[in-house]
mmCIF file of C-alpha atoms and ligand atoms in Angstrom:
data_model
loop_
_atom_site.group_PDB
_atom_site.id
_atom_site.type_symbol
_atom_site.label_atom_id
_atom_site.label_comp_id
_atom_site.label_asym_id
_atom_site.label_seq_id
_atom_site.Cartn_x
_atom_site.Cartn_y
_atom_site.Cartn_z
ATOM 1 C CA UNK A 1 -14.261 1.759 8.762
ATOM 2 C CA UNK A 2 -17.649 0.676 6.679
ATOM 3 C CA UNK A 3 -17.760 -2.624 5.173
ATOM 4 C CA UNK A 4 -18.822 -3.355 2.041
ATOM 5 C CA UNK A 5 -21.884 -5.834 2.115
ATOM 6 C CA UNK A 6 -20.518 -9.375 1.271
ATOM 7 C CA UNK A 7 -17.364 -8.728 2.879
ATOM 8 C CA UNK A 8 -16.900 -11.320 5.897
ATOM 9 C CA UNK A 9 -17.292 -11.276 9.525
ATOM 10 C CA UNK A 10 -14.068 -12.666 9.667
ATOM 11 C CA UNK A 11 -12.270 -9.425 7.765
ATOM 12 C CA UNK A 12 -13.977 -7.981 10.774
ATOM 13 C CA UNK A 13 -12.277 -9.822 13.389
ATOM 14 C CA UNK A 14 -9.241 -9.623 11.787
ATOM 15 C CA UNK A 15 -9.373 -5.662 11.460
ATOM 16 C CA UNK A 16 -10.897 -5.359 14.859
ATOM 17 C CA UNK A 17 -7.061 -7.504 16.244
ATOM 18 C CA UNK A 18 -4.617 -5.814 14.071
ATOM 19 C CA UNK A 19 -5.333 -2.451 13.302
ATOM 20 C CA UNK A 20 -4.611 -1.525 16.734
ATOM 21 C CA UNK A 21 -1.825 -3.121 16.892
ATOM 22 C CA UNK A 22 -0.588 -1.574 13.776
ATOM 23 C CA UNK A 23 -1.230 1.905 15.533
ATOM 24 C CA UNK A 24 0.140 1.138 18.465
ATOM 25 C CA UNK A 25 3.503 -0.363 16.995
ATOM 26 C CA UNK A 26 3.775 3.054 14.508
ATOM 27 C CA UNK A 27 3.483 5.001 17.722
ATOM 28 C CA UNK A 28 5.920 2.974 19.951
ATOM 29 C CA UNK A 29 8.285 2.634 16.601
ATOM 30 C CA UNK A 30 8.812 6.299 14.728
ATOM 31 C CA UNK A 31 10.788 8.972 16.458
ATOM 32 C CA UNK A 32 8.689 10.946 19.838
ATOM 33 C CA UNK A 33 7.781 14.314 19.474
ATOM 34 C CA UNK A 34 9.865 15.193 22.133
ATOM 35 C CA UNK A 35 13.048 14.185 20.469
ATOM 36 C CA UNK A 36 15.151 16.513 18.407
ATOM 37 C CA UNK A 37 14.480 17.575 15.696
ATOM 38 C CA UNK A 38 10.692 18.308 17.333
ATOM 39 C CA UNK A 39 9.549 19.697 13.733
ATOM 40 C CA UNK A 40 10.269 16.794 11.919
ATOM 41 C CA UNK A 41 9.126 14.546 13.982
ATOM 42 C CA UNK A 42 5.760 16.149 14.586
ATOM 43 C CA UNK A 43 5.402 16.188 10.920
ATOM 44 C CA UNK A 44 6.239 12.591 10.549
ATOM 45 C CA UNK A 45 3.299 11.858 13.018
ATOM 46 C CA UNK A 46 1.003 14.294 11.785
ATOM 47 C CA UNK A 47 1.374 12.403 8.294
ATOM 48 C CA UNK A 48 1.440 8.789 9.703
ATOM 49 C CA UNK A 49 -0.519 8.194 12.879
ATOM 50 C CA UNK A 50 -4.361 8.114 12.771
ATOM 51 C CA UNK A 51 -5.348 8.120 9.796
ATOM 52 C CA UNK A 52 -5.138 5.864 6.837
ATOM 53 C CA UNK A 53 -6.827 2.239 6.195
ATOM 54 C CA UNK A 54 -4.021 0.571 6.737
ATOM 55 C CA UNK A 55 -4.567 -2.030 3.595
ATOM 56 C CA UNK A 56 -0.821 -2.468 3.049
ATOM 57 C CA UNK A 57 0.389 -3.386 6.420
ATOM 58 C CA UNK A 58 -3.029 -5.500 6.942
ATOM 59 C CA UNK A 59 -2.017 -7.517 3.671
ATOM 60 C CA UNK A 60 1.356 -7.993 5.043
ATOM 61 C CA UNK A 61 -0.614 -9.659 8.248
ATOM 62 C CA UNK A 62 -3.057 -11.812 6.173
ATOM 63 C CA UNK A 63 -0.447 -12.670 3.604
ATOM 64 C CA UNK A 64 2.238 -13.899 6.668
ATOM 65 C CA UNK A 65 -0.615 -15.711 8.718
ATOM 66 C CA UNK A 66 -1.911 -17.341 5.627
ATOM 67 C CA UNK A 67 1.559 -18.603 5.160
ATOM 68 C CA UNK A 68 1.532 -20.048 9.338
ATOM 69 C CA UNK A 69 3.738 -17.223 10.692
ATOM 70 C CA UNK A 70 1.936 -15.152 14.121
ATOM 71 C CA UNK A 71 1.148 -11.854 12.234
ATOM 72 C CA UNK A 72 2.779 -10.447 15.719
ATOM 73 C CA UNK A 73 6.465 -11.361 13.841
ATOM 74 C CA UNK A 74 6.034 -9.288 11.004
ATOM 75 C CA UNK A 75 4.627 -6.168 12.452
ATOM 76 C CA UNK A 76 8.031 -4.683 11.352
ATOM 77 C CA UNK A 77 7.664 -5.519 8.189
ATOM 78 C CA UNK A 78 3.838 -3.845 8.058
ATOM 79 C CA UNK A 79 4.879 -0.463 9.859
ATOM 80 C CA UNK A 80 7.902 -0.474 7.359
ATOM 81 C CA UNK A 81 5.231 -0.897 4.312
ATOM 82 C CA UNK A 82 3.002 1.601 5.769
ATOM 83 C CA UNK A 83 6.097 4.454 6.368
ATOM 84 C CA UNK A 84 6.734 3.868 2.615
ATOM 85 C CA UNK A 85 3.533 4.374 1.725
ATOM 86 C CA UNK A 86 2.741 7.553 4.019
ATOM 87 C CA UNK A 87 6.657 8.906 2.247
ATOM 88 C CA UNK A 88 4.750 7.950 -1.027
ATOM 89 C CA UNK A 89 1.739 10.111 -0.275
ATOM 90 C CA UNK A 90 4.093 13.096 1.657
ATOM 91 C CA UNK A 91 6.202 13.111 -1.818
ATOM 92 C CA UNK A 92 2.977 12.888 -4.243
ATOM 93 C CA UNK A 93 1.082 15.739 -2.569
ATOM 94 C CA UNK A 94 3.918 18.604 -3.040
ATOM 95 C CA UNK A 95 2.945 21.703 -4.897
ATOM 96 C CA UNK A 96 5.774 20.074 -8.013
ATOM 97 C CA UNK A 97 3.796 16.817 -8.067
ATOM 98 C CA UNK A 98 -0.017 16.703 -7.426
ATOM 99 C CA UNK A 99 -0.312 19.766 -5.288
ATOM 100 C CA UNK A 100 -2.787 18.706 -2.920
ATOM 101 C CA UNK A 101 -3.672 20.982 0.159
ATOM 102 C CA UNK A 102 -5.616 17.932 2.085
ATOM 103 C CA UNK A 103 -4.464 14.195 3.107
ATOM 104 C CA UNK A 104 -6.438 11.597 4.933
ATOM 105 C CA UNK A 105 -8.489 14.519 5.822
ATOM 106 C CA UNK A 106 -6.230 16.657 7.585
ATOM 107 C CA UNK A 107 -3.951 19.145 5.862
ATOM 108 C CA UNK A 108 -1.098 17.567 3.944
ATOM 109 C CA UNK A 109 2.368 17.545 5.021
ATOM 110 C CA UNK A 110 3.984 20.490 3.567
ATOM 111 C CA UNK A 111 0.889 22.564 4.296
ATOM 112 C CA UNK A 112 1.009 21.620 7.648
ATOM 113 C CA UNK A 113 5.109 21.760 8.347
ATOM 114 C CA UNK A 114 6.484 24.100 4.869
ATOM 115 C CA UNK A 115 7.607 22.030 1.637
ATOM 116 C CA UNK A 116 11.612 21.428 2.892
ATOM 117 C CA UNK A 117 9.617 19.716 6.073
ATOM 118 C CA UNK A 118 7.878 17.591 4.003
ATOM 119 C CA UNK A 119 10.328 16.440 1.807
ATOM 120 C CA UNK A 120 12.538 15.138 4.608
ATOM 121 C CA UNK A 121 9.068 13.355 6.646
ATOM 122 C CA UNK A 122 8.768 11.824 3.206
ATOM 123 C CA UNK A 123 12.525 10.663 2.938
ATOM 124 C CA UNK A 124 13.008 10.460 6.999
ATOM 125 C CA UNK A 125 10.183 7.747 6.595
ATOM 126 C CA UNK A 126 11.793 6.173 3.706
ATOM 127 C CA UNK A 127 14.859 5.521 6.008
ATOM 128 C CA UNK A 128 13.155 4.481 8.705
ATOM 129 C CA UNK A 129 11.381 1.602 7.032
ATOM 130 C CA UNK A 130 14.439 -0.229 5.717
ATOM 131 C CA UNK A 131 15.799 -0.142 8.889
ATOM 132 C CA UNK A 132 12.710 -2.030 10.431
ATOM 133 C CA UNK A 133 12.638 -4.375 7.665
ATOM 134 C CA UNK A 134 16.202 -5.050 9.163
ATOM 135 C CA UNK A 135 15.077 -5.596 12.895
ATOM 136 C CA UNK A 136 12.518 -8.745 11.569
ATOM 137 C CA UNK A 137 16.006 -10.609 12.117
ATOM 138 C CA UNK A 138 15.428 -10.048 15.895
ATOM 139 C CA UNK A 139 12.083 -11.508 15.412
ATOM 140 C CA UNK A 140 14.269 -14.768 14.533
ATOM 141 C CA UNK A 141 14.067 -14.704 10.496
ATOM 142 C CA UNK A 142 16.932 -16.602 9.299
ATOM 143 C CA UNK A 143 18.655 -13.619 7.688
ATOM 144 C CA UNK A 144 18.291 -14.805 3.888
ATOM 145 C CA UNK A 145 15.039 -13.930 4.725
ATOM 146 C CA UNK A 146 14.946 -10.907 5.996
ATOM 147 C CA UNK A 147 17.800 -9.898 2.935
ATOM 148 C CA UNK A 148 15.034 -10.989 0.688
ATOM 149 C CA UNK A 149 12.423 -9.022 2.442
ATOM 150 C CA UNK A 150 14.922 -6.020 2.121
ATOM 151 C CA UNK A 151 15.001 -6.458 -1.253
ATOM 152 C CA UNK A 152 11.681 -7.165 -2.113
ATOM 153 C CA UNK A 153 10.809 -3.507 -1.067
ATOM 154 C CA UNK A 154 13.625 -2.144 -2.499
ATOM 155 C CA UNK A 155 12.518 -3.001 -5.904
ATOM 156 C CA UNK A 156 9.459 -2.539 -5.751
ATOM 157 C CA UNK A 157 9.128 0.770 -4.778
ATOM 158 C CA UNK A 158 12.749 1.919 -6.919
ATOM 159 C CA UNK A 159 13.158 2.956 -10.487
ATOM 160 C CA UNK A 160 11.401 -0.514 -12.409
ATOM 161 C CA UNK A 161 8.370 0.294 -9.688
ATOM 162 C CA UNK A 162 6.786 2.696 -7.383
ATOM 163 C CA UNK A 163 9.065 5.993 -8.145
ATOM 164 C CA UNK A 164 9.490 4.508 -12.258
ATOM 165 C CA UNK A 165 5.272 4.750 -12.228
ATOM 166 C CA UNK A 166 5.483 8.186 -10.314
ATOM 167 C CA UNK A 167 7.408 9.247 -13.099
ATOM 168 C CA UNK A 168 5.829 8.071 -16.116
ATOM 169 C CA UNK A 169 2.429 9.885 -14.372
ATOM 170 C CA UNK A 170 4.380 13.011 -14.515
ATOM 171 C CA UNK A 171 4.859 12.614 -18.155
ATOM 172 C CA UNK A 172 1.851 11.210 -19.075
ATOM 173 C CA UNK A 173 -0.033 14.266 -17.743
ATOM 174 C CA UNK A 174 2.011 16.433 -20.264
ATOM 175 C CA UNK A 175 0.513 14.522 -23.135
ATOM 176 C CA UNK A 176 -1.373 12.178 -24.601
ATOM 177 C CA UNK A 177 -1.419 8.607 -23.125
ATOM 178 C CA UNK A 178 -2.721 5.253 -25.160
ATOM 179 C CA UNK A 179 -4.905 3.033 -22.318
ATOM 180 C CA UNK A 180 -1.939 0.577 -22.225
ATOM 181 C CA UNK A 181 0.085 3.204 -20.776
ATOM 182 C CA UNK A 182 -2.512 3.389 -17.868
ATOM 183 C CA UNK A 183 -1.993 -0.366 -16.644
ATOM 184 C CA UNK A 184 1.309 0.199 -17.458
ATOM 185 C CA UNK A 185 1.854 3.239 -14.979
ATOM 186 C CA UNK A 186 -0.309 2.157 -12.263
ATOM 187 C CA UNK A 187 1.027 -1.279 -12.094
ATOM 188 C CA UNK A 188 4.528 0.370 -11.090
ATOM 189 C CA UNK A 189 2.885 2.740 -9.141
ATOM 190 C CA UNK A 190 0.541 1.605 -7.043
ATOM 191 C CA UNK A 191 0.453 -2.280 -7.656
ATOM 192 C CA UNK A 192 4.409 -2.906 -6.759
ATOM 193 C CA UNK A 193 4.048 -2.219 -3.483
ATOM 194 C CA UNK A 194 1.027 -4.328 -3.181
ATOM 195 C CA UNK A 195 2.538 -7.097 -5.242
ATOM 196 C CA UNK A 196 5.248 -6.850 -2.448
ATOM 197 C CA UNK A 197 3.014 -6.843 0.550
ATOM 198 C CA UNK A 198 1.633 -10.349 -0.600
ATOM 199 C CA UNK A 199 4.594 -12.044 -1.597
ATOM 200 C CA UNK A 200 6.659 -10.714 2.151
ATOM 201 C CA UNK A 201 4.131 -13.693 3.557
ATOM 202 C CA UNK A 202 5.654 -16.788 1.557
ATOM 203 C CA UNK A 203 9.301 -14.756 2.067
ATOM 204 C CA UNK A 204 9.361 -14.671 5.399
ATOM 205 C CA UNK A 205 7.944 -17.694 5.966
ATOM 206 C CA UNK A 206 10.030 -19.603 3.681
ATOM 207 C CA UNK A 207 7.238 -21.109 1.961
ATOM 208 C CA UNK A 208 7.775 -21.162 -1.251
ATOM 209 C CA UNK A 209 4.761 -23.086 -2.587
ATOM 210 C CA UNK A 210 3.061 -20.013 -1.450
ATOM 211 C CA UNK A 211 5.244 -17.632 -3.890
ATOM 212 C CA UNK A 212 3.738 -17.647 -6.926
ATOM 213 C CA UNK A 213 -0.402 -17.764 -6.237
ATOM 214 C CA UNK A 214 0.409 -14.785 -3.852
ATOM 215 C CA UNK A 215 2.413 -13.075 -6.849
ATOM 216 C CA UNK A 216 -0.580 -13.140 -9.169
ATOM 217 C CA UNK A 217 -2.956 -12.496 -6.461
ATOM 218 C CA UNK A 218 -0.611 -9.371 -5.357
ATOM 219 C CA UNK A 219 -0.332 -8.166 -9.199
ATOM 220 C CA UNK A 220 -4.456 -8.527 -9.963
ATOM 221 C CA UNK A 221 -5.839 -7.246 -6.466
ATOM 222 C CA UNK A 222 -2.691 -4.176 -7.242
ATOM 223 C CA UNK A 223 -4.584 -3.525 -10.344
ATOM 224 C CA UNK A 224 -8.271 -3.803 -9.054
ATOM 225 C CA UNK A 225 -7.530 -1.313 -6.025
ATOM 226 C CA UNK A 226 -6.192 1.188 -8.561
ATOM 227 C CA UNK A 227 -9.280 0.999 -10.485
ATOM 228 C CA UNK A 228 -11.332 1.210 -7.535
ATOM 229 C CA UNK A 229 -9.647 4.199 -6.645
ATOM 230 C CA UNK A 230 -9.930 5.793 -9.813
ATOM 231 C CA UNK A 231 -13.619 5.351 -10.061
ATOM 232 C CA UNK A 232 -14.021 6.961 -6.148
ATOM 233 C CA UNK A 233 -12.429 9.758 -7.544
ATOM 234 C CA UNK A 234 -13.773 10.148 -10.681
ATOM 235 C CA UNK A 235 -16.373 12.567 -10.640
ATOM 236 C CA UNK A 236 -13.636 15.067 -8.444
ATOM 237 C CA UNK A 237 -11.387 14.533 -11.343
ATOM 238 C CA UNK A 238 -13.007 14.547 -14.224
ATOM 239 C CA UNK A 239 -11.257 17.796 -15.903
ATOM 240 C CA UNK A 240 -7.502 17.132 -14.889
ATOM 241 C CA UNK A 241 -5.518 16.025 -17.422
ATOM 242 C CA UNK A 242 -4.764 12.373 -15.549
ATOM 243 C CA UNK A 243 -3.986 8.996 -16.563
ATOM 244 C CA UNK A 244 -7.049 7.270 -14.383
ATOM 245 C CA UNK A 245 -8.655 4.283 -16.003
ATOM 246 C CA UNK A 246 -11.880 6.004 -16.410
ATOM 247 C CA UNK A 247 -10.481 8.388 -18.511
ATOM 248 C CA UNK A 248 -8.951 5.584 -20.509
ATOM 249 C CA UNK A 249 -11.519 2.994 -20.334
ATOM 250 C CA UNK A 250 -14.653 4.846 -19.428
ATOM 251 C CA UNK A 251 -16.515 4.081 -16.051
ATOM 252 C CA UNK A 252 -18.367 0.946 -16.982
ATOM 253 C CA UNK A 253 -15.069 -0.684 -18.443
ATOM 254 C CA UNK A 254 -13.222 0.249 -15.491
ATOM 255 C CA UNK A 255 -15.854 -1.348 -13.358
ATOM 256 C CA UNK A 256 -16.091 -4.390 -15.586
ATOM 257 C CA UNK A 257 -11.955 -4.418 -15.338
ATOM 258 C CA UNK A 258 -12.067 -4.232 -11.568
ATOM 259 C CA UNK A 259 -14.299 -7.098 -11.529
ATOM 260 C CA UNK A 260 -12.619 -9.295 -13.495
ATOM 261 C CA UNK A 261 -9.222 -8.102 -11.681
ATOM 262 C CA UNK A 262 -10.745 -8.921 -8.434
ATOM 263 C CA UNK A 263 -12.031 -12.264 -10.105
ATOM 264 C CA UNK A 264 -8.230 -13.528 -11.143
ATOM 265 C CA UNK A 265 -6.858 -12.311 -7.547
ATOM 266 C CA UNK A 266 -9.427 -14.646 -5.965
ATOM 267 C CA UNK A 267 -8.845 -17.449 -8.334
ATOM 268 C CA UNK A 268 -5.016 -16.884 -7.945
ATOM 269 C CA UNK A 269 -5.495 -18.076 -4.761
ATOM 270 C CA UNK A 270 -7.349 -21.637 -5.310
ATOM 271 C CA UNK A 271 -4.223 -23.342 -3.919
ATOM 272 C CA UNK A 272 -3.814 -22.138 -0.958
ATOM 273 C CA UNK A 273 -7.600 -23.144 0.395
ATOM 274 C CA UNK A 274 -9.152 -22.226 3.338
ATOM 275 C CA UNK A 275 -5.791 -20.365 4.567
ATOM 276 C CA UNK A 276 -6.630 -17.798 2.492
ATOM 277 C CA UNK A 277 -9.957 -17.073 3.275
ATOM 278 C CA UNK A 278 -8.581 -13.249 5.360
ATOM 279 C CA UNK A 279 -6.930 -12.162 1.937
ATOM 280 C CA UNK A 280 -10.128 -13.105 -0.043
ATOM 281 C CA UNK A 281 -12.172 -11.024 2.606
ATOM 282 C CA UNK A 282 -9.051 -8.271 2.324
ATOM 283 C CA UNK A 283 -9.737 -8.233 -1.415
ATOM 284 C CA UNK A 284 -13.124 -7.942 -1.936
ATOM 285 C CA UNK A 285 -13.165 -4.883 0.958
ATOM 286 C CA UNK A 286 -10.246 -3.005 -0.854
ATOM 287 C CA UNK A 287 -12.123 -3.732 -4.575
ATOM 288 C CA UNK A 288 -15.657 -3.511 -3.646
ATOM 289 C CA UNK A 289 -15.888 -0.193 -2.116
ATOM 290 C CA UNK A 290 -15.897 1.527 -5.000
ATOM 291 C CA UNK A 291 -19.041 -0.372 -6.982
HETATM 292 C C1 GRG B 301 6.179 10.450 -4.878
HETATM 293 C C2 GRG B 301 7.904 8.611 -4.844
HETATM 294 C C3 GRG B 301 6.541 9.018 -5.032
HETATM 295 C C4 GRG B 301 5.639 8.119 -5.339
HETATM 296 C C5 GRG B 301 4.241 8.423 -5.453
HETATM 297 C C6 GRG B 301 1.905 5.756 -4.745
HETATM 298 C C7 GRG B 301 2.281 7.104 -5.173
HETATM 299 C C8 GRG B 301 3.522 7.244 -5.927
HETATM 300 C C9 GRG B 301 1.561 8.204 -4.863
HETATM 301 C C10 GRG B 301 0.358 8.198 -4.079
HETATM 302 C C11 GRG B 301 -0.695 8.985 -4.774
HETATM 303 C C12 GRG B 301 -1.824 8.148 -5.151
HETATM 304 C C13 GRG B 301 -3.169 8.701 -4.898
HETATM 305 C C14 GRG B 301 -1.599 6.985 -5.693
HETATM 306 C C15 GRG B 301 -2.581 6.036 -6.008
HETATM 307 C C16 GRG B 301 -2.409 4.977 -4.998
HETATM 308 C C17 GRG B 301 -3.392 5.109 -3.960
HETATM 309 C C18 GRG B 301 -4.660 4.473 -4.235
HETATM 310 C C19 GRG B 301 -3.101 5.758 -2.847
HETATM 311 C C20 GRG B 301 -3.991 5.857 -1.698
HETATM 312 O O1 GRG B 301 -3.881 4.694 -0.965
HETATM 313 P P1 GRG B 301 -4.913 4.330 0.161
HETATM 314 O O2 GRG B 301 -6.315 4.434 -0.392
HETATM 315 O O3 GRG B 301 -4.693 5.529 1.192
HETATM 316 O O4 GRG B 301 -4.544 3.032 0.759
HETATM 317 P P2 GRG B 301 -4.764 5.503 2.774
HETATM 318 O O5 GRG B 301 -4.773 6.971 3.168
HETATM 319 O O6 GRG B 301 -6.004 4.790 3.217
HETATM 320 O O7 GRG B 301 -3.522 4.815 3.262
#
């Protein structure tokens, strides 16, 4: 993976720790090929292992060691981010939602495996990561924690959040959309799940000081990365009737937006100090790739 110039040495180090971890606990964790059903299970790896930056279970890490837990206790908790995410992008690419042929540069899941295939990886993986998020208790989590955890997730990928935002894309690319709409959908969509992965830190940990700067630095950077995405794609998606923000906005707006997004995540984060210095690094990487 490139990194941006100005992002840290440190984000380096970091990345150059836990990413294999990450890999190697997704392996060890979801179901062997070998098992019955073989099918689903290959496409469940096919769609999961190897690919993929990893930003959501990484923020899980940097948002639990900024918070004084060993990012080795919540490696449940980032595998369990990361299957909702890869169900997320399983679900999204189907011929009745986006209808893309290619993911994370391979073919996507229901063009690899046939559309029922993919639709039960997608909700296979959905199952999967509650019941991790349930195992942090053997990592010693006082169970009101790990409930909290549970819940966390549940919400913000439910109705009010990830699937609420999937829908409101659907109908927003039947019509005509006013810019507010935009945040509106993609901070559902996209930014509840990353919202989540910053606050599991100060959950888990039980520091609640912690909460709320990681809550506004989870809702800004969720915003930011949306925008940066947008504007990578841009160009690719310039005549599909989507709710991006450079459609909205225009593409120097949405930069300018990102900016100042990336800006209030950063400042959101004044009280925690030098402890936060990974999930600055973390932000500026996930923001600044697109400028
Ligand atoms: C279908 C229930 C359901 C929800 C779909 C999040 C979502 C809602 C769909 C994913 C499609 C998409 C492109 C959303 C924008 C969010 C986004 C930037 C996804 C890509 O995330 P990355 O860049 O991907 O982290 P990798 O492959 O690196 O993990």
């Amino acid at each position: 993976m490139g990194f941006p110039s100005g992002s840290e040495a440190i984000l380096e180090g970091f990345f150059r720790t836990w990413s294999p971890r990450i890999e190697e606990a997704l392996d060890r964790w979801l179901p062997s090929e070998a098992e019955e059903p073989n099918v689903l299970h290959r496409a469940i790896r096919h769609s999961v292992l190897g690919a993929g930056k990893r930003f959501r279970p990484l923020l899980v890490l940097a948002s639990s060691e900024a918070c004084g837990l060993n990012p080795e206790r919540v490696l449940r908790a980032a595998c369990a981010v990361e299957a909702i995410h890869t169900y997320s992008l399983i679900h999204d690419d189907l011929p009745s939602m986006d209808d893309a042929s290619v993911r994370r540069g391979r073919p996507a899941c229901h063009v690899a495996f046939g559309e029922a295939m993919a639709v039960l990886a997608g909700d296979a993986l959905h199952a999967l990561a509650f019941s991790w998020l349930v195992k942090l208790s053997e990592e010693g989590f006082p169970p009101d924690r790990v409930t909290w955890a549970v819940q966390e997730v549940a919400e913000a990928i439910g109705p009010r959040g990830m699937v609420g935002g999937q829908v409101l894309d659907l109908l927003a690319e039947r019509g005509e959309f006013p810019p507010s709409r935009v945040t509106e959908i993609h901070r559902r969509k996209t930014g509840s799940l990353i919202r989540a992965c910053a606050r599991l830190g100060p959950i888990l940990s039980g520091s609640v000081a912690d909460l709320e700067p990681l809550t506004a630095y989870g809702d800004h950077l969720g915003v930011a990365f949306q925008i940066a995405d947008d504007l990578l794609d841009a160009e690719a998606e310039a005549h599909l009737p989507k709710a991006t923000y450079p459609k909205a906005f225009g593409l120097d707006e949405s930069r300018r937006m990102s900016r100042v997004e990336l800006e209030a995540a950063l400042q959101a984060l004044e009280p925690l100090g030098d402890r936060a210095e990974i999930l600055r690094a973390l932000a500026r990487f996930a923001v600044e790739r697109a400028w």
